[in-house]
CSV table of N, CA and C in Angstrom, one decimal:
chain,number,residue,atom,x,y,z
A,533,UNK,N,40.0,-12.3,-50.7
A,533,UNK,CA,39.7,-11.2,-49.9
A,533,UNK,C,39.3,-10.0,-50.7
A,534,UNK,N,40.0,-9.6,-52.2
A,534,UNK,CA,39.2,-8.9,-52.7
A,534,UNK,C,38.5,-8.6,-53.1
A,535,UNK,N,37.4,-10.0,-53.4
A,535,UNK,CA,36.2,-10.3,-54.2
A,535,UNK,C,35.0,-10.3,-53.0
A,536,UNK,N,35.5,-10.1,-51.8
A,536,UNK,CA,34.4,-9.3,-50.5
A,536,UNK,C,34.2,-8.1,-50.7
A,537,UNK,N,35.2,-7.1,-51.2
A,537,UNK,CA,35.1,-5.6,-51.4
A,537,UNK,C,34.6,-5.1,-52.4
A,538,UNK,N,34.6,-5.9,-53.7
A,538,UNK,CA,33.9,-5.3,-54.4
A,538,UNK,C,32.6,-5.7,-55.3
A,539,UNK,N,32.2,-4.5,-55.1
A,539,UNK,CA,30.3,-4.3,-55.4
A,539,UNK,C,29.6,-4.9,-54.3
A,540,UNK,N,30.1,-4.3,-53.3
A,540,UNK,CA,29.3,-4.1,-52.0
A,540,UNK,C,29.4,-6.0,-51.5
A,541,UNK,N,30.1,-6.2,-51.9
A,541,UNK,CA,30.1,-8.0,-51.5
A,541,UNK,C,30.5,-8.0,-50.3
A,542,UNK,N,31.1,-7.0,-49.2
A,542,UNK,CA,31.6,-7.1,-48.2
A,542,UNK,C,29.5,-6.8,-46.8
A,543,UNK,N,28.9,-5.7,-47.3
A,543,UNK,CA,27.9,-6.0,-46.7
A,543,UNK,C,26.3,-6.7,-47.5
A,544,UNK,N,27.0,-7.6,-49.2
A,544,UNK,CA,25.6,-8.4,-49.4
A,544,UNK,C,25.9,-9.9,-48.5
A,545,UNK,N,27.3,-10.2,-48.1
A,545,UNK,CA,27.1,-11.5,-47.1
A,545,UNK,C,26.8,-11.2,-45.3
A,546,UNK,N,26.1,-9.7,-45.3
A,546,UNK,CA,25.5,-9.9,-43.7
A,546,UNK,C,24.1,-9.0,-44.0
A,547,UNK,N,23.2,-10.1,-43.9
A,547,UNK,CA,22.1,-9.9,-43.8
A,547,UNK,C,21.4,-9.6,-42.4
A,548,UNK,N,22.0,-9.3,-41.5
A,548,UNK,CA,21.1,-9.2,-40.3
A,548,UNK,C,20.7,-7.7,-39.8
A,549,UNK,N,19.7,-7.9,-39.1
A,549,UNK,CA,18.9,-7.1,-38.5
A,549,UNK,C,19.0,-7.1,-37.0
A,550,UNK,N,19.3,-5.6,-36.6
A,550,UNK,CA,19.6,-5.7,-35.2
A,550,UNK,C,17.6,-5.5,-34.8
A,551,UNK,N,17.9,-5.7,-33.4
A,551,UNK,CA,16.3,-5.9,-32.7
A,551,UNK,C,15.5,-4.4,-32.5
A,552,UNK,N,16.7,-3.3,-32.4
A,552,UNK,CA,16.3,-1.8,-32.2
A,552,UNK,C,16.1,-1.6,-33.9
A,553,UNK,N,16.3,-2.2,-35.0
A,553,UNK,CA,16.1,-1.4,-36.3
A,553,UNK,C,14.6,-1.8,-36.7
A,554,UNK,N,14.4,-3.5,-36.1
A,554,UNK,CA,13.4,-3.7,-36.4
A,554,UNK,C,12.5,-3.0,-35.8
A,555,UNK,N,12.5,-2.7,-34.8
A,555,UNK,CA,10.8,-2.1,-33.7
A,555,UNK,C,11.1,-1.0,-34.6
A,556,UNK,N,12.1,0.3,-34.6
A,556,UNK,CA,11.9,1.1,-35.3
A,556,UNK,C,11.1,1.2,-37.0
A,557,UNK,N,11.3,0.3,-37.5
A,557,UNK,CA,10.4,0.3,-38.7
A,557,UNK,C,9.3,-0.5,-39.0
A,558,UNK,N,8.8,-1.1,-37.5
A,558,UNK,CA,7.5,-1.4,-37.2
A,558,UNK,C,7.1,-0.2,-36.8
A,559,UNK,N,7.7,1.0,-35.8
A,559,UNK,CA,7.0,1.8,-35.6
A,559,UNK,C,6.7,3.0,-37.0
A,560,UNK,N,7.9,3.2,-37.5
A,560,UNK,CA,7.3,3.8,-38.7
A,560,UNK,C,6.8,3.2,-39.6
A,561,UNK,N,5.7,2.0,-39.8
A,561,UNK,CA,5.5,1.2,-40.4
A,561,UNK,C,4.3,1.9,-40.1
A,562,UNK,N,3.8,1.4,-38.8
A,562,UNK,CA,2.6,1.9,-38.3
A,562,UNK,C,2.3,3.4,-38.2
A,563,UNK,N,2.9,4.4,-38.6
A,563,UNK,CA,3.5,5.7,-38.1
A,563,UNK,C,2.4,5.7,-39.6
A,564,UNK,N,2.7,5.2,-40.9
A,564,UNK,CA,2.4,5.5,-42.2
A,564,UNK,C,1.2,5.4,-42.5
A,565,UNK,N,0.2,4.7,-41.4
A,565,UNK,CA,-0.9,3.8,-41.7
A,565,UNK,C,-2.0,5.1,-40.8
A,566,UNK,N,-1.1,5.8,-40.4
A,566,UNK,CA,-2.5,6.7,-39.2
A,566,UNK,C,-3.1,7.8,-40.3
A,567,UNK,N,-4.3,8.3,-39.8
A,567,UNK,CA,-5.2,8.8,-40.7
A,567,UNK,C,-5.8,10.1,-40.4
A,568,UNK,N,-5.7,11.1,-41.1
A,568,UNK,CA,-6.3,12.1,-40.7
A,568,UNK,C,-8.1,12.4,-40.0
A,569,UNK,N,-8.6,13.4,-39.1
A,569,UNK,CA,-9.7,13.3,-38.7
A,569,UNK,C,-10.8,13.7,-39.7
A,570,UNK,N,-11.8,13.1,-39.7
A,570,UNK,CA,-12.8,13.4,-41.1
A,570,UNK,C,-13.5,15.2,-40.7
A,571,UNK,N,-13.9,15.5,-41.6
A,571,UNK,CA,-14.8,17.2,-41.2
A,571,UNK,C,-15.7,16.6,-41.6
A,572,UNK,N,-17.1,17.2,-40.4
A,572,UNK,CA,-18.3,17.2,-40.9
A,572,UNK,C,-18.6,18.3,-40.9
A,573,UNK,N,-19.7,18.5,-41.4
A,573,UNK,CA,-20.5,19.1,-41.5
A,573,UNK,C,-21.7,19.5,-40.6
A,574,UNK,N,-22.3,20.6,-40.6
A,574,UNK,CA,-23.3,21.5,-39.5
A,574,UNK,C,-24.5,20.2,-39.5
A,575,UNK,N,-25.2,19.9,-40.5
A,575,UNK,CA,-26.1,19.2,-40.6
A,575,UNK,C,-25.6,17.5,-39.9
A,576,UNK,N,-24.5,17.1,-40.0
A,576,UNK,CA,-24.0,16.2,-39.4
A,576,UNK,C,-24.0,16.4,-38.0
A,577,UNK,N,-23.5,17.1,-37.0
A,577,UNK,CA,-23.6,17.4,-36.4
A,577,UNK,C,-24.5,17.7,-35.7
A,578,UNK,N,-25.6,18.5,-36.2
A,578,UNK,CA,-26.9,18.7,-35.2
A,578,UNK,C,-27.4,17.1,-35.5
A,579,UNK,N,-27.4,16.4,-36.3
A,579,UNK,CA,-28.2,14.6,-36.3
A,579,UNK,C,-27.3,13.8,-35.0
A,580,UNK,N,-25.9,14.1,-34.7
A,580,UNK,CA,-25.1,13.8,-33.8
A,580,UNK,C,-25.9,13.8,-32.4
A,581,UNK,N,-25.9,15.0,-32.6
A,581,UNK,CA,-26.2,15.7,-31.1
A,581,UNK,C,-28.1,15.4,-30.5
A,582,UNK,N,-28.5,15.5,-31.7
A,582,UNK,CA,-30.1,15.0,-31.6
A,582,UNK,C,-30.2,13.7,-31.0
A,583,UNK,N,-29.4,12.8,-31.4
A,583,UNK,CA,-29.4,11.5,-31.2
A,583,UNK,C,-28.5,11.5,-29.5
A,584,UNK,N,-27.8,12.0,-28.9
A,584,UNK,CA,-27.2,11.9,-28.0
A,584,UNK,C,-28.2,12.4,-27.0
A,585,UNK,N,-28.9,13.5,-27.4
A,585,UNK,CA,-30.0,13.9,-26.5
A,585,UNK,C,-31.2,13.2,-26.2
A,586,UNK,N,-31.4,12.5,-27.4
A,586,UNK,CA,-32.7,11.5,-27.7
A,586,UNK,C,-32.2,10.2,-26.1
A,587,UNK,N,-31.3,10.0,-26.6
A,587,UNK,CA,-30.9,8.8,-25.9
A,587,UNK,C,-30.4,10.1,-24.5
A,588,UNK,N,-30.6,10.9,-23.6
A,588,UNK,CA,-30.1,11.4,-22.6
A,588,UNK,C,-31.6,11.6,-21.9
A,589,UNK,N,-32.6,11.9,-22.9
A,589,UNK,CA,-33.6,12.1,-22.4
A,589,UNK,C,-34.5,10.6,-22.0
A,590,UNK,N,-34.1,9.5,-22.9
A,590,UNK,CA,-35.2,8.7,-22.9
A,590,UNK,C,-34.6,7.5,-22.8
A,591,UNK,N,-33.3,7.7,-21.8
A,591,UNK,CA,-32.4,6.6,-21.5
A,591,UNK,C,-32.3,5.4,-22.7
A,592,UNK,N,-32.2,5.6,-24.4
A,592,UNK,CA,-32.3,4.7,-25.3
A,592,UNK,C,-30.6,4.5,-25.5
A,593,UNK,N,-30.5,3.1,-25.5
A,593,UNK,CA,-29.1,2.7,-26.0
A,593,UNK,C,-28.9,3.2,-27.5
A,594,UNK,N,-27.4,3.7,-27.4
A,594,UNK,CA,-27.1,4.1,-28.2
A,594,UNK,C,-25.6,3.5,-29.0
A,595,UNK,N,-25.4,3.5,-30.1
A,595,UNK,CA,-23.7,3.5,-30.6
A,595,UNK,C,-23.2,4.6,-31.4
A,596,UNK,N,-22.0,4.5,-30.5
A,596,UNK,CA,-21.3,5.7,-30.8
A,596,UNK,C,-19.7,5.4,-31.4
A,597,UNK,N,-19.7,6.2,-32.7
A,597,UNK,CA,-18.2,5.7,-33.4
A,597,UNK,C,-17.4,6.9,-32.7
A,598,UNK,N,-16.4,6.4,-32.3
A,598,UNK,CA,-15.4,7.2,-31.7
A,598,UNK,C,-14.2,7.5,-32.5
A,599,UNK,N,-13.8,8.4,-33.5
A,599,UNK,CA,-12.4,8.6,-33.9
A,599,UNK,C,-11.2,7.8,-33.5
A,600,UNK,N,-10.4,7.6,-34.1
A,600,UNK,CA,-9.1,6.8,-33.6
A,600,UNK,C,-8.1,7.1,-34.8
A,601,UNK,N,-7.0,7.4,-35.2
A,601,UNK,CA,-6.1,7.8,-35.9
A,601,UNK,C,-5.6,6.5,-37.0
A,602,UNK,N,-6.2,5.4,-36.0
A,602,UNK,CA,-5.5,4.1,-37.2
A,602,UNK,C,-6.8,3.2,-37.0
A,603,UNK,N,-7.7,3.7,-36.2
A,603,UNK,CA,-8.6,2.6,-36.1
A,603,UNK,C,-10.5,2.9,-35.6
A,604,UNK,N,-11.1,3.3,-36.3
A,604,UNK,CA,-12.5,3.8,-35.0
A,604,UNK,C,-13.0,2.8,-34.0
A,605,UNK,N,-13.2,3.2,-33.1
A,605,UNK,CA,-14.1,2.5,-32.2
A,605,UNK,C,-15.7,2.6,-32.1
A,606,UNK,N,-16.7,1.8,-31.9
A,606,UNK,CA,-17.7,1.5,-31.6
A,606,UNK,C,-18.3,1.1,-30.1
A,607,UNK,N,-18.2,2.4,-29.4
A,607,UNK,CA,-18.9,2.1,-28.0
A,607,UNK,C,-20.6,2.2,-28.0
A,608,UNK,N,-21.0,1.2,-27.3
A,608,UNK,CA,-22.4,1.1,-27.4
A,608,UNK,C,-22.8,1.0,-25.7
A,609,UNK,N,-23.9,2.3,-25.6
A,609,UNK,CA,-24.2,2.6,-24.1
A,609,UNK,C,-25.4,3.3,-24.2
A,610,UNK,N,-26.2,4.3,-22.8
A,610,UNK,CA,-26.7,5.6,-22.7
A,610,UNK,C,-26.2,6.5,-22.3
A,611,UNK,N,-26.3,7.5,-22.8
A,611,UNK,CA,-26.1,8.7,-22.8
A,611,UNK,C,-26.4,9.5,-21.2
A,612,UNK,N,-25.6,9.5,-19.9
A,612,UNK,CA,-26.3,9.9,-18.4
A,612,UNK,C,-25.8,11.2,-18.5
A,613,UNK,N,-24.8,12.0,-18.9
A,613,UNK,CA,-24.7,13.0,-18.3
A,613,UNK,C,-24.3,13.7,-19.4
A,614,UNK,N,-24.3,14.9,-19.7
A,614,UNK,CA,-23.9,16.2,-20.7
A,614,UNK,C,-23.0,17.0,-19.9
A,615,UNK,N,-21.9,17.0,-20.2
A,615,UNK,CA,-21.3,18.4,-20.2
A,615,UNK,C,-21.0,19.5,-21.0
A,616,UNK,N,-21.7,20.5,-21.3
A,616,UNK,CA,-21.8,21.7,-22.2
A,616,UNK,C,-20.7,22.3,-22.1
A,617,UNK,N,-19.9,22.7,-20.5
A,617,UNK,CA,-19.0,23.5,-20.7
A,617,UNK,C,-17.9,22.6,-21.4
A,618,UNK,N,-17.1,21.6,-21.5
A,618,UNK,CA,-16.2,20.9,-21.9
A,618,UNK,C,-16.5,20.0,-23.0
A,619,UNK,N,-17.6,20.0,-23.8
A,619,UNK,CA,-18.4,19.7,-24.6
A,619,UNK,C,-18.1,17.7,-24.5
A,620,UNK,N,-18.5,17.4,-23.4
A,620,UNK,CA,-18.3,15.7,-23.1
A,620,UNK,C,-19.6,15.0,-22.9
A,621,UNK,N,-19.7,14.2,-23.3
A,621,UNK,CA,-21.1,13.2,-22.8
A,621,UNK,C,-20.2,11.9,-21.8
A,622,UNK,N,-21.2,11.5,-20.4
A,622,UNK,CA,-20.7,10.3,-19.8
A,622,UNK,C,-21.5,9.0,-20.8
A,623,UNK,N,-20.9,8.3,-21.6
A,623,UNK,CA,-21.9,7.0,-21.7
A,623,UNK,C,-21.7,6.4,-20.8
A,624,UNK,N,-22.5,5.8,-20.5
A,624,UNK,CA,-22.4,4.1,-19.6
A,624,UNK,C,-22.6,3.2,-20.3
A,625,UNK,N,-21.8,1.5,-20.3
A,625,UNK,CA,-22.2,0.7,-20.9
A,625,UNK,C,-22.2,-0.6,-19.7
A,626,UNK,N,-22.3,-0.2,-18.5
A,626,UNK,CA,-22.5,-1.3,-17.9
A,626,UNK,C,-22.6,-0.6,-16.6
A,627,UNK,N,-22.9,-1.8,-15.1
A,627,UNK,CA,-23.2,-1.0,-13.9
A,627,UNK,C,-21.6,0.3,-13.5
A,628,UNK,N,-20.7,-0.5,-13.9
A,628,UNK,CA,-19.5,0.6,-13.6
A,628,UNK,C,-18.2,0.8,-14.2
A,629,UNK,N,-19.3,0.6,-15.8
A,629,UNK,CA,-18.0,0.8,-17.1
A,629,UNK,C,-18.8,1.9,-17.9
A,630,UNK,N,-18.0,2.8,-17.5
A,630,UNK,CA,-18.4,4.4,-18.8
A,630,UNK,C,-17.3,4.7,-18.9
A,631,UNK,N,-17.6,5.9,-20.1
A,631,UNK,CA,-16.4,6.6,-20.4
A,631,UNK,C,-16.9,8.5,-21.0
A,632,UNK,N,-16.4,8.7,-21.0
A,632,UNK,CA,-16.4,10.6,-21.1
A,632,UNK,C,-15.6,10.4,-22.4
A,633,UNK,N,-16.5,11.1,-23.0
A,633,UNK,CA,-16.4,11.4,-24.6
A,633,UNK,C,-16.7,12.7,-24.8
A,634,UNK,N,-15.6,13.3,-25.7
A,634,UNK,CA,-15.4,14.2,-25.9
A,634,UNK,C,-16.3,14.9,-27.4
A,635,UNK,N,-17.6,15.5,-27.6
A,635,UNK,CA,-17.9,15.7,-28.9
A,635,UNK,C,-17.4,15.8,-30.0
A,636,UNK,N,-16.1,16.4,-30.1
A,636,UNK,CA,-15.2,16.4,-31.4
A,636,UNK,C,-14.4,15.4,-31.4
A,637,UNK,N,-15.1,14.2,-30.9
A,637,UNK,CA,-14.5,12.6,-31.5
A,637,UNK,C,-15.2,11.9,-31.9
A,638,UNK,N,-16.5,12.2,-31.7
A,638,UNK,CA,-17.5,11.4,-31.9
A,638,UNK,C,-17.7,11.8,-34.1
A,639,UNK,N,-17.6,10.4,-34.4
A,639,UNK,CA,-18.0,10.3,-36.0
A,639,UNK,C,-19.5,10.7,-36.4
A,640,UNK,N,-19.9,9.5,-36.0
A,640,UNK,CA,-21.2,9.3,-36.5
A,640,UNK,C,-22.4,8.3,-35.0
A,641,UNK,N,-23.1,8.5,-35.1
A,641,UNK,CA,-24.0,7.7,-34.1
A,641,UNK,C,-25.3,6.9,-33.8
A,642,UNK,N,-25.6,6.0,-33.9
A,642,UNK,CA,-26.6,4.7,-34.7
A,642,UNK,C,-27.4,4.4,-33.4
A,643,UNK,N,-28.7,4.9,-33.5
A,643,UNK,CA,-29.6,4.2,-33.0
A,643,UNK,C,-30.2,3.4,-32.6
């Protein structure tokens, strides 16, 4: 009995993991992996917005990288509607799948 107590021999024979410790250090696992937002630049930005208009005016499909903290996305659509006051574009990428994108998410945008 007293060769369990000492040098921690009483918890190196229980190795288990409860089911609440694990999700927890899955969640801060993933917690460590998220990513700050990139800054562009003025000149980035007006090429952004040229291209969102190109494709608003001339109905041309467009892709658009959308920010994501652990991951970007790549939505590929046209450009139907502008909103200036709330600075959003509607893409559409099918007869009744869009989504409202916010400019200060938008990365980069491909032609």
């Amino acid at each position: 009995m007293s060769k369990k107590l000492e040098a921690n021999g009483l918890f190196e024979s229980s190795r288990m993991i409860l089911p609440e410790h694990r999700e927890a250090y899955q969640v801060y696992m993933r917690e460590q992996e998220r990513r700050g937002r990139p800054v562009l630049d003025d000149q980035e930005m007006q090429m952004i917005e040229q291209a969102l208009i190109e494709s608003y005016n001339q109905r041309v499909p467009i892709t658009v990288v959308v920010f994501n903290p652990f991951d970007d996305e790549e939505l590929r659509g046209i450009v139907t509607n502008v909103n200036t006051g709330l600075r959003e574009i509607k893409l559409v990428r099918g007869a009744e799948d869009y989504s409202w994108i916010k400019l200060e998410e938008i990365i980069s945008v491909i032609i």
